[in-house]
CSV table of C-alpha atoms in Angstrom, one decimal:
chain,number,residue,atom,x,y,z
M,275,LYS,CA,5.5,-16.4,7.0
M,276,ASN,CA,4.3,-13.2,4.8
M,277,GLN,CA,3.4,-14.5,1.2
M,278,VAL,CA,5.5,-12.5,-0.4
M,279,GLU,CA,8.8,-12.0,1.3
M,280,GLN,CA,11.8,-9.2,0.3
M,281,SER,CA,15.4,-8.7,0.0
M,282,PRO,CA,17.6,-6.8,1.2
M,283,GLN,CA,14.9,-5.6,4.3
M,284,SER,CA,17.2,-2.1,3.4
M,285,LEU,CA,19.8,-1.1,0.7
M,286,ILE,CA,22.0,1.8,0.3
M,287,ILE,CA,23.6,2.6,-3.4
M,288,LEU,CA,26.2,5.6,-5.1
M,289,GLU,CA,23.7,7.9,-7.0
M,290,GLY,CA,24.9,6.2,-10.8
M,291,LYS,CA,25.4,3.2,-9.8
M,292,ASN,CA,22.8,0.6,-10.9
M,293,CYS,CA,21.2,-2.1,-8.5
M,294,THR,CA,18.6,-5.6,-8.6
M,295,LEU,CA,15.7,-5.0,-5.4
M,296,GLN,CA,14.1,-8.8,-5.3
M,297,CYS,CA,10.4,-11.1,-4.2
M,298,ASN,CA,9.5,-14.0,-3.6
M,299,TYR,CA,6.2,-14.7,-3.0
M,300,THR,CA,3.6,-18.0,-2.5
M,301,VAL,CA,0.6,-16.6,-3.3
M,302,SER,CA,-1.0,-18.5,-6.3
M,303,PRO,CA,-2.7,-18.7,-8.3
M,304,PHE,CA,-2.3,-14.4,-8.9
M,305,SER,CA,-3.5,-12.3,-11.4
M,306,ASN,CA,-0.1,-9.4,-11.7
M,307,LEU,CA,2.4,-8.8,-9.4
M,308,ARG,CA,3.2,-5.2,-8.8
M,309,TRP,CA,5.9,-3.4,-7.9
M,310,TYR,CA,4.3,0.4,-6.7
M,311,LYS,CA,7.1,2.9,-5.2
M,312,GLN,CA,7.2,5.0,-1.4
M,313,ASP,CA,7.9,8.1,-0.8
M,314,THR,CA,8.3,9.8,2.8
M,315,GLY,CA,5.0,11.0,4.3
M,316,ARG,CA,3.4,9.6,0.9
M,317,GLY,CA,1.4,6.6,-0.6
M,318,PRO,CA,2.4,3.6,-2.7
M,319,VAL,CA,2.6,5.0,-6.3
M,320,SER,CA,2.5,1.8,-9.2
M,321,LEU,CA,5.6,1.5,-10.8
M,322,THR,CA,5.1,-1.9,-12.4
M,323,ILE,CA,2.1,-4.0,-13.4
M,324,MET,CA,2.4,-7.9,-14.6
M,325,THR,CA,0.1,-10.1,-15.4
M,326,PHE,CA,0.8,-14.0,-14.4
M,327,SER,CA,2.0,-14.1,-18.6
M,328,GLU,CA,3.9,-11.7,-18.9
M,329,ASN,CA,7.9,-11.6,-18.7
M,330,THR,CA,9.8,-8.6,-17.8
M,331,LYS,CA,8.3,-4.9,-17.4
M,332,SER,CA,9.6,-1.7,-18.4
M,333,ASN,CA,9.4,2.4,-16.9
M,334,GLY,CA,12.1,4.1,-17.2
M,335,ARG,CA,15.0,3.2,-15.1
M,336,TYR,CA,12.4,0.5,-14.3
M,337,THR,CA,12.5,-2.3,-15.4
M,338,ALA,CA,11.1,-5.9,-13.7
M,339,THR,CA,11.5,-9.7,-14.3
M,340,LEU,CA,8.9,-12.2,-13.9
M,341,ASP,CA,9.4,-16.0,-13.3
M,342,ALA,CA,6.6,-18.0,-12.3
M,343,ASP,CA,8.0,-20.9,-12.3
M,344,THR,CA,10.0,-20.3,-9.3
M,345,LYS,CA,8.0,-17.4,-7.9
M,346,GLN,CA,10.4,-15.2,-7.9
M,347,SER,CA,10.0,-10.7,-9.1
M,348,SER,CA,12.8,-8.1,-9.1
M,349,LEU,CA,12.7,-4.8,-10.0
M,350,HIS,CA,15.9,-3.8,-11.2
M,351,ILE,CA,16.6,0.6,-11.2
M,352,THR,CA,19.4,1.9,-13.7
M,353,ALA,CA,21.9,4.8,-13.4
M,354,SER,CA,19.9,5.6,-9.8
M,355,GLN,CA,19.8,8.8,-8.5
M,356,LEU,CA,18.8,10.5,-5.6
M,357,SER,CA,14.8,11.1,-5.7
M,358,ASP,CA,14.3,7.2,-6.8
M,359,SER,CA,14.8,7.3,-2.7
M,360,ALA,CA,11.8,5.5,-1.4
M,361,SER,CA,10.6,2.3,0.2
M,362,TYR,CA,9.6,-0.6,-3.4
M,363,ILE,CA,6.5,-2.7,-2.3
M,364,CYS,CA,5.9,-5.5,-4.4
M,365,VAL,CA,2.5,-6.6,-4.7
M,366,VAL,CA,0.4,-9.6,-5.9
M,367,ILE,CA,-3.4,-9.5,-6.2
M,368,PRO,CA,-4.1,-13.1,-6.5
M,369,LEU,CA,-6.8,-14.8,-9.5
M,370,TYR,CA,-9.7,-15.7,-7.6
M,371,ASN,CA,-10.4,-11.7,-5.4
M,372,GLN,CA,-12.5,-10.9,-3.1
M,373,GLY,CA,-13.2,-6.9,-2.6
M,374,GLY,CA,-9.2,-6.2,-4.3
M,375,LYS,CA,-7.5,-7.5,-1.7
M,376,LEU,CA,-4.0,-6.4,-2.4
M,377,ILE,CA,-1.1,-8.9,-0.7
M,378,PHE,CA,1.5,-6.6,-0.2
M,379,GLY,CA,5.5,-7.2,1.0
M,380,GLN,CA,7.1,-5.8,3.3
M,381,GLY,CA,8.9,-3.1,1.3
M,382,THR,CA,12.9,-2.2,0.6
M,383,GLU,CA,13.7,0.7,2.0
M,384,LEU,CA,16.1,2.4,-0.8
M,385,SER,CA,18.5,4.9,-0.2
M,386,VAL,CA,20.4,6.9,-3.0
M,387,LYS,CA,23.6,9.1,-1.3
M,388,PRO,CA,25.5,12.1,-3.7
G,1179,GLU,CA,-1.0,13.5,-7.2
G,1180,THR,CA,-3.5,10.7,-7.0
G,1181,GLY,CA,-6.8,12.2,-6.6
G,1182,VAL,CA,-7.0,10.0,-3.3
G,1183,THR,CA,-6.8,12.9,0.3
G,1184,GLN,CA,-7.0,12.9,3.4
G,1185,THR,CA,-7.1,15.0,6.8
G,1186,PRO,CA,-4.6,15.7,8.7
G,1187,ARG,CA,-1.4,14.5,7.8
G,1188,HIS,CA,-0.5,14.7,11.0
G,1189,LEU,CA,-2.1,13.9,14.3
G,1190,VAL,CA,-1.5,12.9,18.1
G,1191,MET,CA,-3.3,12.3,20.6
G,1192,GLY,CA,-3.8,11.1,23.7
G,1193,MET,CA,-5.1,7.7,24.6
G,1194,THR,CA,-8.6,9.1,25.5
G,1195,ASN,CA,-8.8,12.2,23.2
G,1196,LYS,CA,-11.4,10.7,20.1
G,1197,LYS,CA,-10.0,12.2,16.7
G,1198,SER,CA,-11.9,11.1,12.9
G,1199,LEU,CA,-9.4,11.1,9.9
G,1200,LYS,CA,-10.9,11.6,7.0
G,1201,CYS,CA,-10.3,10.2,3.2
G,1202,GLU,CA,-12.0,11.8,-0.4
G,1203,GLN,CA,-11.0,10.7,-4.0
G,1204,HIS,CA,-12.5,12.1,-6.8
G,1205,LEU,CA,-12.1,9.6,-9.7
G,1206,GLY,CA,-15.8,8.0,-9.3
G,1207,HIS,CA,-14.1,5.4,-7.3
G,1208,ASN,CA,-17.4,3.1,-5.9
G,1209,ALA,CA,-14.2,1.0,-3.5
G,1210,MET,CA,-12.5,1.9,-0.5
G,1211,TYR,CA,-10.1,0.7,1.8
G,1212,TRP,CA,-8.4,1.7,5.1
G,1213,TYR,CA,-4.6,0.1,5.1
G,1214,LYS,CA,-2.5,0.2,8.5
G,1215,GLN,CA,1.5,1.4,7.7
G,1216,SER,CA,3.5,-0.1,10.6
G,1217,ALA,CA,7.7,0.2,9.8
G,1218,LYS,CA,8.7,-2.6,8.5
G,1219,LYS,CA,5.8,-4.5,8.0
G,1220,PRO,CA,3.4,-4.9,5.5
G,1221,LEU,CA,0.0,-3.1,4.3
G,1222,GLU,CA,-2.6,-4.3,6.7
G,1223,LEU,CA,-5.6,-4.0,5.4
G,1224,MET,CA,-8.4,-3.1,7.6
G,1225,PHE,CA,-11.8,-2.4,6.3
G,1226,VAL,CA,-12.5,-2.8,2.5
G,1227,TYR,CA,-16.4,-0.3,0.8
G,1228,SER,CA,-17.1,-1.4,-2.0
G,1229,LEU,CA,-21.0,0.5,-2.6
G,1230,GLU,CA,-20.9,2.4,0.3
G,1231,GLU,CA,-20.9,-1.3,1.3
G,1232,ARG,CA,-19.0,-2.6,4.3
G,1233,VAL,CA,-17.8,-5.6,2.9
G,1234,GLU,CA,-14.9,-7.0,4.6
G,1235,ASN,CA,-13.4,-6.0,8.6
G,1236,ASN,CA,-10.3,-7.4,8.9
G,1237,SER,CA,-10.3,-7.9,12.8
G,1238,VAL,CA,-10.0,-4.8,13.4
G,1239,PRO,CA,-11.0,-3.4,17.7
G,1240,SER,CA,-13.8,-2.0,17.8
G,1241,ARG,CA,-11.3,1.0,19.0
G,1242,PHE,CA,-11.3,1.6,15.7
G,1243,SER,CA,-14.8,2.5,13.7
G,1244,PRO,CA,-15.2,3.0,9.7
G,1245,GLU,CA,-18.0,5.2,8.2
G,1246,CYS,CA,-19.1,5.5,4.5
G,1247,PRO,CA,-21.6,8.2,3.4
G,1248,ASN,CA,-20.9,8.4,0.2
G,1249,SER,CA,-18.2,6.7,-2.4
G,1250,SER,CA,-16.1,9.9,-2.0
G,1251,HIS,CA,-15.9,9.6,1.7
G,1252,LEU,CA,-14.9,7.6,4.2
G,1253,PHE,CA,-14.0,8.0,7.2
G,1254,LEU,CA,-11.7,6.4,11.0
G,1255,HIS,CA,-13.3,7.3,14.1
G,1256,LEU,CA,-10.8,6.5,16.6
G,1257,HIS,CA,-11.2,6.6,20.4
G,1258,THR,CA,-10.5,4.9,23.3
G,1259,LEU,CA,-6.1,4.3,21.6
G,1260,GLN,CA,-3.3,2.4,22.4
G,1261,PRO,CA,0.1,3.3,21.8
G,1262,GLU,CA,1.1,0.2,19.1
G,1263,ASP,CA,-1.8,2.0,17.2
G,1264,SER,CA,0.7,4.7,16.2
G,1265,ALA,CA,0.8,4.0,12.6
G,1266,LEU,CA,0.8,5.4,8.9
G,1267,TYR,CA,-3.1,5.0,7.3
G,1268,LEU,CA,-3.3,4.8,4.2
G,1269,CYS,CA,-6.4,5.3,1.8
G,1270,ALA,CA,-7.2,3.9,-1.4
G,1271,SER,CA,-10.4,3.8,-4.1
G,1272,ARG,CA,-10.3,1.1,-6.8
G,1273,ARG,CA,-12.9,1.2,-9.7
G,1274,GLN,CA,-14.7,-2.5,-9.4
G,1275,GLY,CA,-14.0,-4.3,-12.0
G,1276,THR,CA,-9.7,-3.2,-12.0
G,1277,ASP,CA,-6.7,-4.3,-9.6
G,1278,THR,CA,-5.6,-0.6,-10.0
G,1279,GLN,CA,-6.2,0.7,-5.9
G,1280,TYR,CA,-5.3,4.0,-5.7
G,1281,PHE,CA,-3.4,5.6,-2.8
G,1282,GLY,CA,-3.6,9.0,-0.1
G,1283,PRO,CA,-0.3,9.9,1.2
G,1284,GLY,CA,-1.5,8.9,4.6
G,1285,THR,CA,-2.0,10.2,7.8
G,1286,ARG,CA,0.6,9.7,10.3
G,1287,LEU,CA,-0.4,8.5,13.8
G,1288,THR,CA,1.2,9.1,16.7
G,1289,VAL,CA,-0.8,7.1,19.9
G,1290,LEU,CA,1.3,9.0,23.7
């Protein structure tokens, strides 16, 4: 079982609607949790970074939340746009991190339709 | 753009071919990474180079051979690959002392 599990695996929404992506992790202790956006044919790009003591972090229409007690994070996208169509990857960085290792989720494929 | 470039962007090769993937970073970073990304699976770490020395080889078959001639360049030499090696190969770089990795656009590899 992967240490970082994301749901749903894929999601289709209409333009302008909101959506929430989920991430459950078992990595402990951890330094920070990140959400990455990966457009088709591109590498992942960091959207939000939260340390273990933060509960929420926003980046424009993207808001990430973190509950360290339940080991859950979510990424909420408000007023979706066609350009939000991408894969969203939850990444956890262990606290004792040799060589800068990242623990990746498998991603949620989001498709925003007009 | 993230400051990390990869070439080629697409590669189709037969199982008996030898090819190389190239990664270059213009960020002054001193750690570089190769990842394999297969459909619906998490990114798999393949190799880590820190200060031009390989510090991790994550049980990768010997048909993949990395090379890091300097802190700005990273290569992945491919030889006698299998069809299951078809995937997106991502390069990333990082400045030691920070957590953020910057990814290149990847090379989409197809092995026939």
